[in-house]
Coordinates of C-alpha atoms in Angstrom, one line a residue:
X1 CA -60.0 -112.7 182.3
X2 CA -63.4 -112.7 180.5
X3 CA -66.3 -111.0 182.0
X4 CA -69.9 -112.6 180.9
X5 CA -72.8 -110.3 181.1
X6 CA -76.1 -112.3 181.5
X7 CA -79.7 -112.2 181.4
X8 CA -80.7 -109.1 179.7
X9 CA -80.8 -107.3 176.5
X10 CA -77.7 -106.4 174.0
X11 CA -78.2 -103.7 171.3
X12 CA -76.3 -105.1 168.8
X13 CA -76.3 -105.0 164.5
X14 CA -74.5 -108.2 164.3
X15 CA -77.1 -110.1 166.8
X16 CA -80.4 -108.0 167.6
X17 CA -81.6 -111.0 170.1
X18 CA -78.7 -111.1 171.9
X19 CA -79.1 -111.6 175.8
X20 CA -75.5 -112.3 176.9
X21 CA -72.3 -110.4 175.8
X22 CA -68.6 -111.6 176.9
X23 CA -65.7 -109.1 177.3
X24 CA -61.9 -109.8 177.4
X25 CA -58.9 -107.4 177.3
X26 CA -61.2 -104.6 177.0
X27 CA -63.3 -106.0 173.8
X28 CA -66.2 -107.6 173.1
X29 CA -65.8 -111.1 172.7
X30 CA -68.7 -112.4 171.9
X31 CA -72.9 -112.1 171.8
X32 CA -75.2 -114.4 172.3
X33 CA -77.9 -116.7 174.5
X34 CA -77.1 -117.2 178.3
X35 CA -76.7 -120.9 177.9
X36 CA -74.7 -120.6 174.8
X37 CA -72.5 -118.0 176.5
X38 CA -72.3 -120.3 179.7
X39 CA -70.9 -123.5 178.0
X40 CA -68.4 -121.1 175.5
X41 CA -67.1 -118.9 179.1
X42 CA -67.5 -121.8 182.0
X43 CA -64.5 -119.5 183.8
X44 CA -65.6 -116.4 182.9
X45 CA -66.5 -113.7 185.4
X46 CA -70.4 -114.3 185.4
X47 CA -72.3 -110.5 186.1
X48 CA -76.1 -111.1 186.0
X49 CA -77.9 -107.9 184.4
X50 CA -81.3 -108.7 185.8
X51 CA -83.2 -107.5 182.7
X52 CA -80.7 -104.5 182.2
X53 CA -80.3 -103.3 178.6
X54 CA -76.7 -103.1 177.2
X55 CA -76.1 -100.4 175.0
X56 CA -73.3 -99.0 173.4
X57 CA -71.9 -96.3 175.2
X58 CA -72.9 -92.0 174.3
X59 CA -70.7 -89.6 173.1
X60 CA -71.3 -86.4 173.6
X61 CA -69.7 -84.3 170.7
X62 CA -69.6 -80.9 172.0
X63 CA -69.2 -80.4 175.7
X64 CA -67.6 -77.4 177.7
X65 CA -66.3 -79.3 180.7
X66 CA -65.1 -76.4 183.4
X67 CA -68.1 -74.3 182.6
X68 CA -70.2 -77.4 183.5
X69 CA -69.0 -78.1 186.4
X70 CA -69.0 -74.1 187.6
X71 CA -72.8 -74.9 186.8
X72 CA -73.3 -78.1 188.8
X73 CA -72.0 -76.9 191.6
X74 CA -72.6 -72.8 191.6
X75 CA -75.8 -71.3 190.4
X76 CA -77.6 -72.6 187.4
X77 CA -80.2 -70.1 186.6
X78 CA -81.8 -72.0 183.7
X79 CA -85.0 -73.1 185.8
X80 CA -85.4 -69.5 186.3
X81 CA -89.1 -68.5 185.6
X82 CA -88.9 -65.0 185.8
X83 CA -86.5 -61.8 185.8
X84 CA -87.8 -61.3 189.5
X85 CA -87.1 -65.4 189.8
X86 CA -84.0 -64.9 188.4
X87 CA -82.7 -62.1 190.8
X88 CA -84.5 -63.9 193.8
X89 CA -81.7 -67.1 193.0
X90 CA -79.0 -65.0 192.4
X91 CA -79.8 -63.1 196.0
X92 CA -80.4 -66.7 197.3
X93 CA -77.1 -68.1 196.1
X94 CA -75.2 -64.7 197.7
X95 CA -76.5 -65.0 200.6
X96 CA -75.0 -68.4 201.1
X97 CA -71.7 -68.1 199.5
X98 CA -70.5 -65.1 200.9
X99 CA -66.9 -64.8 199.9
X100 CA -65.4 -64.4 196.6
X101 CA -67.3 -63.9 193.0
X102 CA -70.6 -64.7 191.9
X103 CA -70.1 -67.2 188.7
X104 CA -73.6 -68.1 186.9
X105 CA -75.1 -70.2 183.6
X106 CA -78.3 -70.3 182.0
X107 CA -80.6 -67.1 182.3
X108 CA -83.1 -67.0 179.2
X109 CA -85.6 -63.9 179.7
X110 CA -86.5 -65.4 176.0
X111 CA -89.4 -67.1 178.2
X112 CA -89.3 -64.7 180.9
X113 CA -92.9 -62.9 181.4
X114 CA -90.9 -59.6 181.6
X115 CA -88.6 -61.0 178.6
X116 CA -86.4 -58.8 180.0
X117 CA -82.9 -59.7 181.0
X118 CA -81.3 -58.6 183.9
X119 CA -79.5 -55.0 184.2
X120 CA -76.4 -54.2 185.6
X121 CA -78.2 -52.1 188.5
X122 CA -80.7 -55.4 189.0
X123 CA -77.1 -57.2 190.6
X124 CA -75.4 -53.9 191.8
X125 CA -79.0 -53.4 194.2
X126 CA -78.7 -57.1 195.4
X127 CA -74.5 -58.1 195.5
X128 CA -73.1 -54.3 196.1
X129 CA -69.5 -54.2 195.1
X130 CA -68.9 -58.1 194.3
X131 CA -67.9 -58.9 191.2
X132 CA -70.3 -61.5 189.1
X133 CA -70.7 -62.9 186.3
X134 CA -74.0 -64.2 184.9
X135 CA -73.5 -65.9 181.3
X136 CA -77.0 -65.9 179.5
X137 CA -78.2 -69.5 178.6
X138 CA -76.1 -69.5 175.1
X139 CA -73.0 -68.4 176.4
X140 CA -72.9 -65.6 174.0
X141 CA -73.9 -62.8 176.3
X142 CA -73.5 -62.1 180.2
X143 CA -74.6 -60.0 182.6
X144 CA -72.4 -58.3 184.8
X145 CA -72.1 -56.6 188.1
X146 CA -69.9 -53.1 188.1
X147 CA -67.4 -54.9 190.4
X148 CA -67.0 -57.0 187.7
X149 CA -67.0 -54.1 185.0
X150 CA -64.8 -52.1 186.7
X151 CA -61.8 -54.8 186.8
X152 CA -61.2 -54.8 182.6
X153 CA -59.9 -51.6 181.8
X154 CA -61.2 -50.2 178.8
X155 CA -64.3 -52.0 178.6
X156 CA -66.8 -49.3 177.6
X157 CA -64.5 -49.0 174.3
X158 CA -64.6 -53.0 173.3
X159 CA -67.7 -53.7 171.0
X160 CA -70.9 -55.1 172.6
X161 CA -70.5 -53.0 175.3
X162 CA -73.9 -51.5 177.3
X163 CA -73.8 -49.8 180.6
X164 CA -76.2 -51.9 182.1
X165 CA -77.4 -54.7 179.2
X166 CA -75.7 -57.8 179.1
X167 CA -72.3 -57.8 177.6
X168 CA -71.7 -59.5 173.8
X169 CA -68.7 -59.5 171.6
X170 CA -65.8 -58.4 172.9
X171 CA -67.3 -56.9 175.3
X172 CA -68.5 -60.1 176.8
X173 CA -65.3 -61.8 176.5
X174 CA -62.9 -59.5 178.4
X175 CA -65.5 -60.1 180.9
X176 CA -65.5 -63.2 181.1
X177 CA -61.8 -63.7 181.2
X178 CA -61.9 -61.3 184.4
X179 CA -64.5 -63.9 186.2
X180 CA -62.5 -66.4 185.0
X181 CA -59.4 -65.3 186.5
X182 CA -60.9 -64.7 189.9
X183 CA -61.8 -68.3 190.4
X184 CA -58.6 -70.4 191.9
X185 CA -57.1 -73.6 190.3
X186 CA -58.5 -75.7 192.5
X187 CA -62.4 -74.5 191.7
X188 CA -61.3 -75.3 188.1
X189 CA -60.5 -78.7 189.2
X190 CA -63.2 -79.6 191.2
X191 CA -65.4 -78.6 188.4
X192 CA -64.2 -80.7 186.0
X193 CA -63.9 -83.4 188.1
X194 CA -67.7 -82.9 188.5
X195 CA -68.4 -82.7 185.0
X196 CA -66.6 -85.6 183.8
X197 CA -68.1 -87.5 186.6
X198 CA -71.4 -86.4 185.3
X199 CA -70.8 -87.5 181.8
X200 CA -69.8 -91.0 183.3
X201 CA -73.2 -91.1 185.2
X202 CA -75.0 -90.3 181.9
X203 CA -73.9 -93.8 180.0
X204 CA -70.9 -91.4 177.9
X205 CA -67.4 -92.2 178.1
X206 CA -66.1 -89.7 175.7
X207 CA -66.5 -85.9 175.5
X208 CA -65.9 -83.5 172.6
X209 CA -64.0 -80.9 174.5
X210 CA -64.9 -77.3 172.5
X211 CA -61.7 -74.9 174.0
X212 CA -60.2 -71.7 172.5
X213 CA -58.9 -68.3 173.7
X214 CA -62.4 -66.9 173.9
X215 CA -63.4 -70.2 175.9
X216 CA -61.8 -70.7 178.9
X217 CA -58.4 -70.0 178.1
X218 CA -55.1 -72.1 177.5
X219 CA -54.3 -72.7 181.0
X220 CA -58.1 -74.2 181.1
X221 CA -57.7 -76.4 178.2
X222 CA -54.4 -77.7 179.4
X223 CA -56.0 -78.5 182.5
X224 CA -58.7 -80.1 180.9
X225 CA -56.3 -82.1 179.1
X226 CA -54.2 -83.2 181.8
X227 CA -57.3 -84.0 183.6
X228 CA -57.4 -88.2 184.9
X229 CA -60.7 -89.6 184.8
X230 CA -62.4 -92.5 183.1
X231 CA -64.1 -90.2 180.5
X232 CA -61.8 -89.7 177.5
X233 CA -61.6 -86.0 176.4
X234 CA -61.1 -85.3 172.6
X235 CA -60.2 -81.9 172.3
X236 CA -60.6 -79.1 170.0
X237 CA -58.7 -75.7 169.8
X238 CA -60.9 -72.5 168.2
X239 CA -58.2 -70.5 167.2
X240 CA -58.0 -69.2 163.5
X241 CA -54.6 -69.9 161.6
X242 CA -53.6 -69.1 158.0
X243 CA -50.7 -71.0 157.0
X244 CA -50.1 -74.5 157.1
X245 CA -47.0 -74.2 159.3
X246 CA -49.0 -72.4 161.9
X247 CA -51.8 -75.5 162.1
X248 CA -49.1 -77.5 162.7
X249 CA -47.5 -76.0 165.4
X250 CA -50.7 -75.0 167.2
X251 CA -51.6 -78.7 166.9
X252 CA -48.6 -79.9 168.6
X253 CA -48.6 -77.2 171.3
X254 CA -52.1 -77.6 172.8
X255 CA -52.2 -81.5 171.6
X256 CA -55.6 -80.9 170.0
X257 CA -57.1 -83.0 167.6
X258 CA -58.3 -80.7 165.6
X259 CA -58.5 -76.7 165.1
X260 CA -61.8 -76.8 165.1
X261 CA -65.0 -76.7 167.5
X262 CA -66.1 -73.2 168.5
X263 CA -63.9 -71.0 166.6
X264 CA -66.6 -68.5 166.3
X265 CA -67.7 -67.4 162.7
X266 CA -70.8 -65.7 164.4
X267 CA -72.6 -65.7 167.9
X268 CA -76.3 -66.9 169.0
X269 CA -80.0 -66.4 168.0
X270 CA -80.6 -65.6 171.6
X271 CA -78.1 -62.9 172.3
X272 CA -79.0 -61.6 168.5
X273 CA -75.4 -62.5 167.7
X274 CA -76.2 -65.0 165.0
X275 CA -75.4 -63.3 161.9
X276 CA -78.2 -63.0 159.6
X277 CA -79.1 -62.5 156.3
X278 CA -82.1 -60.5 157.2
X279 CA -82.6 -58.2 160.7
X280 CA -84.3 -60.1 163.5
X281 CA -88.2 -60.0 163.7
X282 CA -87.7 -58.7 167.2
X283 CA -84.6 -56.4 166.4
X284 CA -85.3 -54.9 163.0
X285 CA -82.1 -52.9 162.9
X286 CA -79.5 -56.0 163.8
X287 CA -78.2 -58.9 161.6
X288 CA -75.7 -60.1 164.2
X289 CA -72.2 -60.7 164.6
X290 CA -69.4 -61.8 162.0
X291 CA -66.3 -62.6 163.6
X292 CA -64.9 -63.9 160.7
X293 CA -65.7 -63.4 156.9
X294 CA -65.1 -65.5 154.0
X295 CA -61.8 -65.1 153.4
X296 CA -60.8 -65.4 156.7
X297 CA -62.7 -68.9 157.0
X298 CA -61.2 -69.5 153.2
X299 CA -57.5 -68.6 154.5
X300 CA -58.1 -71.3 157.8
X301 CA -59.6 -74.1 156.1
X302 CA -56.8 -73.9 153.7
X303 CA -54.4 -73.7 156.0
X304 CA -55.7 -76.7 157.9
X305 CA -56.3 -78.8 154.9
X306 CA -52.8 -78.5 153.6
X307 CA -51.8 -79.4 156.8
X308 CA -54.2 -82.5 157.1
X309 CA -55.6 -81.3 159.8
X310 CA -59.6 -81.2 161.6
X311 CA -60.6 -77.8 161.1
X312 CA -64.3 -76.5 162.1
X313 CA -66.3 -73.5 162.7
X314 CA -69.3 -72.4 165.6
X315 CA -71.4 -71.5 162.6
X316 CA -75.7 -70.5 163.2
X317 CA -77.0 -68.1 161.1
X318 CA -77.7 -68.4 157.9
X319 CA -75.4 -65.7 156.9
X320 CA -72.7 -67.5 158.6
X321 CA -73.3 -70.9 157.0
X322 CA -73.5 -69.3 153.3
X323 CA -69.9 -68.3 154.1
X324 CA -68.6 -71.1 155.3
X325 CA -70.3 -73.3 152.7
X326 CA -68.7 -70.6 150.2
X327 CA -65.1 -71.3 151.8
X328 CA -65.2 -74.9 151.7
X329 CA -66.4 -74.9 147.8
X330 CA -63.0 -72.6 147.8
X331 CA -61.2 -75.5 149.2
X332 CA -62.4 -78.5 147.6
X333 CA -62.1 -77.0 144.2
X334 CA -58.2 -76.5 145.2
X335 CA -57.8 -79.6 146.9
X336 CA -60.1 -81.7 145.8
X337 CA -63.3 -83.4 147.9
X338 CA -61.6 -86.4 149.0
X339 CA -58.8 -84.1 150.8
X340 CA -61.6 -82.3 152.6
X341 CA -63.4 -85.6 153.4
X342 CA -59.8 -86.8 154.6
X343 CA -59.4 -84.2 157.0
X344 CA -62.8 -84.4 159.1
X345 CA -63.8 -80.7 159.0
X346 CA -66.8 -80.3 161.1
X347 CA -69.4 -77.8 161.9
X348 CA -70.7 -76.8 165.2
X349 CA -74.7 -76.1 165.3
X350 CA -75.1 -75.6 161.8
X351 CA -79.1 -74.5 162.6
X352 CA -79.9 -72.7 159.3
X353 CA -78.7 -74.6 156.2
X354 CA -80.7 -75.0 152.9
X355 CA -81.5 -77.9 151.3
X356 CA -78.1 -76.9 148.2
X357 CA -76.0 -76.1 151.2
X358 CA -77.1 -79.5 152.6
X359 CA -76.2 -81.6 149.4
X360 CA -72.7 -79.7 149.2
X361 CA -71.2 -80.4 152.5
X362 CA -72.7 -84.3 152.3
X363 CA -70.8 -84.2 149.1
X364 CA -67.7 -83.3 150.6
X365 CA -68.1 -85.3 154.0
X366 CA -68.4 -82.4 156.4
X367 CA -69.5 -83.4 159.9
X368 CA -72.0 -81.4 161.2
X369 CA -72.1 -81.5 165.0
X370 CA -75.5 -80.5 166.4
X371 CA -77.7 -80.4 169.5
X372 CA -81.4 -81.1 168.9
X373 CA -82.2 -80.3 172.4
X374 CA -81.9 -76.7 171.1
X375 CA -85.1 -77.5 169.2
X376 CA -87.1 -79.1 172.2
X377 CA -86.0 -76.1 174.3
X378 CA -86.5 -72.9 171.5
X379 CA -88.8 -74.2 168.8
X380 CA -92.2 -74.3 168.1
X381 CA -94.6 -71.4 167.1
X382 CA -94.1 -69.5 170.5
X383 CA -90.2 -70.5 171.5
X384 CA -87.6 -68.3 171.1
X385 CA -86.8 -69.2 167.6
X386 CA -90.0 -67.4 166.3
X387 CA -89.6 -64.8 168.4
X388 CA -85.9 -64.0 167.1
X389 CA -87.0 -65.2 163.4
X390 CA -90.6 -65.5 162.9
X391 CA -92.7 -68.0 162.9
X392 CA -91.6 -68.8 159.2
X393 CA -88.2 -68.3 159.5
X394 CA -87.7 -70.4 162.8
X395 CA -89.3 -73.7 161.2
X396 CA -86.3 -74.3 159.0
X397 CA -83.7 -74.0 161.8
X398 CA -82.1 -77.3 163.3
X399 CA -83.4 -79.6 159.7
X400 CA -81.8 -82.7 160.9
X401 CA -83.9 -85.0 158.9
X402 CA -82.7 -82.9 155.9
X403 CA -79.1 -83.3 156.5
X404 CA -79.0 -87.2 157.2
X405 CA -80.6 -87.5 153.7
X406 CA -78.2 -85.3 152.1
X407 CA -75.6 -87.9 153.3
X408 CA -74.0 -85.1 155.7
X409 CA -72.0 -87.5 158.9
X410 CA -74.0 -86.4 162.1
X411 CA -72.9 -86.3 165.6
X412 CA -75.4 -85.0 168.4
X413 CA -74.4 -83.6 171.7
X414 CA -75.5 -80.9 174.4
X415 CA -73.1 -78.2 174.2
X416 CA -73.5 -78.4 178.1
X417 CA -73.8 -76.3 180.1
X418 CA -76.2 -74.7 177.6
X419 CA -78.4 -78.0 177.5
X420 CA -78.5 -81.0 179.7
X421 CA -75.6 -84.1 179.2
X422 CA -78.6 -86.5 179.2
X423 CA -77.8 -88.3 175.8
X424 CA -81.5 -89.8 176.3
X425 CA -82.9 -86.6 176.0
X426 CA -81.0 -85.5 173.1
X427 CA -81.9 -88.7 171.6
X428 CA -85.6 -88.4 172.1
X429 CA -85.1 -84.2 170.8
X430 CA -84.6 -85.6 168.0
X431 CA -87.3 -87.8 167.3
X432 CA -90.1 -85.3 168.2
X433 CA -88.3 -82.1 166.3
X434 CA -91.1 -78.9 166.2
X435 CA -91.1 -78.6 162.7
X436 CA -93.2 -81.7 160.7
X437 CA -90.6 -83.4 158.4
X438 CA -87.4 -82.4 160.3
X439 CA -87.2 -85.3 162.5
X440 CA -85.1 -88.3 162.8
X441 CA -85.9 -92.1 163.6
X442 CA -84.8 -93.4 167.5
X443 CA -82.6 -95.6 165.9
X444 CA -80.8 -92.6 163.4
X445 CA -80.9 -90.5 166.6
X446 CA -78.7 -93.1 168.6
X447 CA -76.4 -93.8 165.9
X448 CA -75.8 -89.9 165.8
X449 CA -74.7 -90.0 169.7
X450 CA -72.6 -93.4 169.6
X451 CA -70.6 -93.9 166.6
X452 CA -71.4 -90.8 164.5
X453 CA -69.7 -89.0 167.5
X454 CA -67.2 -91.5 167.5
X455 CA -66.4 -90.7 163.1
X456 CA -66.7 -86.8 164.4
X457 CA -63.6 -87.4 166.5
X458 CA -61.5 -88.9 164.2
X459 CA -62.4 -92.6 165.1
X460 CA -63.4 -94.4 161.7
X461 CA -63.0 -98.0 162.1
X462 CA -66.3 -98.7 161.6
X463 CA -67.2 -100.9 164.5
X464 CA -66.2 -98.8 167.8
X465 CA -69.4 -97.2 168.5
X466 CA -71.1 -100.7 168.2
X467 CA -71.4 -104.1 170.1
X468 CA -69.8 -106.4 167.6
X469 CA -66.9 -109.2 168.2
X470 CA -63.7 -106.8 168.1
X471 CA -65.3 -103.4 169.1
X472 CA -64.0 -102.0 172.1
X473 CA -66.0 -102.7 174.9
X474 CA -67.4 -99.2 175.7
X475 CA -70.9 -99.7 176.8
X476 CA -74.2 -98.9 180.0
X477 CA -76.1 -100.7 181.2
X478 CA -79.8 -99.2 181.5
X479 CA -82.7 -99.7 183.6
X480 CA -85.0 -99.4 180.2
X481 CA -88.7 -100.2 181.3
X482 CA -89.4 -101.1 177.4
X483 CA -87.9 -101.5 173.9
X484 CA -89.6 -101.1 170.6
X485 CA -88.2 -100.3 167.0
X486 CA -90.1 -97.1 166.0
X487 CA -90.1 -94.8 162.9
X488 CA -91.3 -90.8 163.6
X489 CA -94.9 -90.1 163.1
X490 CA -94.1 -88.0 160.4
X491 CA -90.8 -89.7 158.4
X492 CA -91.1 -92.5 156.1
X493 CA -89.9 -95.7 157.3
X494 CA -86.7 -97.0 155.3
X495 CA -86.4 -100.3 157.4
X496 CA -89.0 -102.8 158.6
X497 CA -90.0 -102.7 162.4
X498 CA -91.3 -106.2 162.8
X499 CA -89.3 -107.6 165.4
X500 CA -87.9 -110.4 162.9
X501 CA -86.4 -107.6 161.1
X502 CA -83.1 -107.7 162.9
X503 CA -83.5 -104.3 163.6
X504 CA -82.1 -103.9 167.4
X505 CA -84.6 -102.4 169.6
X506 CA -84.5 -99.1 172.2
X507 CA -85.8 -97.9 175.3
X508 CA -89.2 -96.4 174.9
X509 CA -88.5 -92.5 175.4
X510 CA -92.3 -91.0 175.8
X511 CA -92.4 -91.9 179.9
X512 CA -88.9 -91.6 182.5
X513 CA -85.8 -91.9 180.4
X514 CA -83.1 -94.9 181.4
X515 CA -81.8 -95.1 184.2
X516 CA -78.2 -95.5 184.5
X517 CA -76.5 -98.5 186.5
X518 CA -73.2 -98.7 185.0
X519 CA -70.7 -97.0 182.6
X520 CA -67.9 -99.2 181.4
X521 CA -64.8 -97.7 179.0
X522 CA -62.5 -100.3 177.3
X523 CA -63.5 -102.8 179.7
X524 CA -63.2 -100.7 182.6
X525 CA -66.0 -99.8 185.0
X526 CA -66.0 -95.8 184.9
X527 CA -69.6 -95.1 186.7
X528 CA -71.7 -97.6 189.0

């Protein structure tokens, strides 16, 4: 049966004016006019899009699924305004959910007036004995309560540990295991479900999946994995290897696709656990965490590359990336750069890379995975960025204009729950970066969350991603007010924007983002 979609708008390279698509079997059949499309379908399933803009379907490239949905439908502190905000939620959100732990996302006392984070006393004087667990916006430190503290046995000896700061390191993830444990498998469940229904809503039909031991576990991954929903999960496992022999067999035991994602070579700017080159401006005597040097990185991506397999790092600091870049050089000049390029590797973040490091990994075809809602969020000359770095420091962070002309494959996504799934959002982060020079076109931005995302995961076929005749037929339909084709303010212009240009247009992103009406996967209707 062939479905014909009428009387709208098609973003599509092989026919920019298109108003009409036709799908059978799951693929795009064809693109055209409405009358064309009428006499070529006459038994077609007619749907009439009433102006609605076709689009090929997001992707978001680096998603933590049960953590999202603990955060849609438990306490999301990120519109917290205040450390005395902050405790007045968490009070709040006790007072109505009176039985078992307190599980929270998103505190940032970065842009707190206090810029103080909350203490371990601050929860003990509001929740008593109950345990909880309060993850700071970047997932790399947490607060927690002392019913919490007291259940991991030997906690004051793990690294990262404070008496009443938040937890980091070690520290932070014995912690979070113990929350983690507490919560029951049906919890886990419904917050997935949640999630994935959330990406559906969003116009994505695929998720990177970023699990490890650190994460949420192996029993969490496997129930990601074994998860049914209409959103495909692509799955990554952070857990470091050094032989070839033991990629393999950690591949086919978790039935990742790669080992990859956020195996942690260092932490975050935020919790000063990005390891540095130079101490923080705003913590003089602290470079961050390493969690794994060179050789260690060295001794993985060999291991993975023999094997053929994805490998990948959660890589920030600049410290950090001069390693990894180190490691790789290592590899390739064992291997060779078209084995590297073969494999996929990809790196997670990647905020503060130099214009060398750049040219190296688009040399040798490293993905870089990144998130410029991190820059809308944290940049600028007052964000948290220059508070951690500097002003001077914090305008080379997140170059993604720099890394798209060092031919470097880029996929965006939100790292959710530490930004928002909104793939619009990202896209229009993107186009309106702090730092002048460092943004990316609408139409660079896109390609980064549809088929870049798509190439990230393994899927290099060249059209899926798209709206051509063959691709699958993965696509959402928008309520999109207006389209233009439109170049940065501040980036040079590599393609005409005359509408003759064959250039295919996008929603306008400086008023209310698009509105979602439907999310369709391979032909099938997953949202709407």
């Amino acid at each position: 049966m062939t479905t014909l979609l009428l009387n709208g708008r098609v973003h599509s390279p092989a026919m920019p004016d298109a108003t009409a698509i036709a799908v059978s079997d799951g693929i795009v059949a064809w693109l055209g006019s409405d009358d064309v499309g009428r006499q070529q379908f006459p038994d077609a399933k007619i749907v009439d899009l009433d102006g609605g803009f076709v689009a090929p379907a997001f992707v978001d490239s680096h998603v933590h699924l049960t953590a999202t949905g603990l955060t849609l439908a438990g306490l999301d502190l990120r519109n917290a305004t205040s450390l005395r905000h902050c405790l007045e939620l968490i009070g709040d959100h006790a007072r109505k959910q009176t039985d078992g732990p307190i599980w929270a996302h998103g505190w940032d006392e970065s842009g707190w007036p206090e810029r103080t984070a909350p203490s371990t006393d601050d929860l003990d004087g509001i929740l008593g004995d109950r345990p909880a667990y309060l993850a700071r916006v970047d997932v790399h430190s947490a607060a927690a309560s002392t019913g919490l503290r007291r259940l991991v046995p030997g906690l004051a000896d793990a690294a990262g540990f404070g008496p009443q700061r938040p937890l980091t390191s070690d520290a932070h993830h014995l912690v979070r295991a113990a929350a983690r444990d507490r919560l029951t498998p049906q919890q886990r469940q419904l917050a997935r479900l949640a999630a994935l229904d959330a990406a559906a809503a969003s116009g994505i039909v695929a998720v990177h999946e970023c699990a490890g031991p650190d994460i949420g576990g192996l029993d969490d991954w496997h129930g990601v994995r074994d998860t049914d929903h209409g959103v495909e999960v692509v799955g990554y496992w952070g857990e470091h290897v050094t032989t070839a022999a033991q990629a393999r067999e950690l591949v086919d035991g978790t039935g990742a696709r790669g080992l990859a994602g956020d195996l942690f070579v260092d932490g975050a700017l935020g919790s000063h656990t990005a390891w540095l080159h130079k101490p923080y401006a705003d913590a003089p005597d602290c470079c961050g965490n390493t969690y794994l040097d060179t050789d260690a990185i060295t001794a993985h991506l060999y291991a993975c590359t023999e094997a053929g397999i994805t490998a990948g790092f959660h890589v920030i600091g600049d410290a950090a990336v001069t390693a990894v870049v180190i490691a790789l050089e290592r590899v390739v000049d064992h291997f060779g750069a078209q084995a590297v390029a073969r494999c996929g590797h990809r790196l997670e973040h990647l905020e503060m890379v130099t214009d060398e490091q750049a040219g190296r990994l688009g040399s040798w075809g490293v993905f870089a995975s990144m998130q410029p809602n991190f820059d809308a969020l944290w940049g600028g000359e007052h964000g948290m960025y220059a508070q951690r770095l500097g002003v001077d420091r914090s305008t080379r962070l997140n170059p993604l204009a720099l890394l798209a002309s060092q031919g470097v494959p880029i996929a965006f996504g939100s790292d959710s729950p530490v930004t928002d799934m909104n793939p619009w959002a990202t896209v229009r982060a993107a186009t309106r970066h702090h730092t002048a020079g460092s943004a990316i076109s609408a139409r660079a931005a896109f390609a980064a969350a549809t088929r870049g995302a798509w190439r990230a995961g393994g899927v290099r076929d060249g059209i899926t991603g798209t709206l051509v005749p063959g691709a699958p037929a993965s696509y959402a339909i928008w309520e999109a007010d207006q389209l233009e084709v439109r170049a940065p303010a501040d980036a040079v212009q590599r393609w005409s924007t005359d509408q003759r240009s064959r250039v295919p247009a996008l929603p306008r992103l400086d008023g209310l983002l698009p509105r979602c009406r439907q999310t369709v996967h391979r032909g099938a209707v997953i949202h709407g």
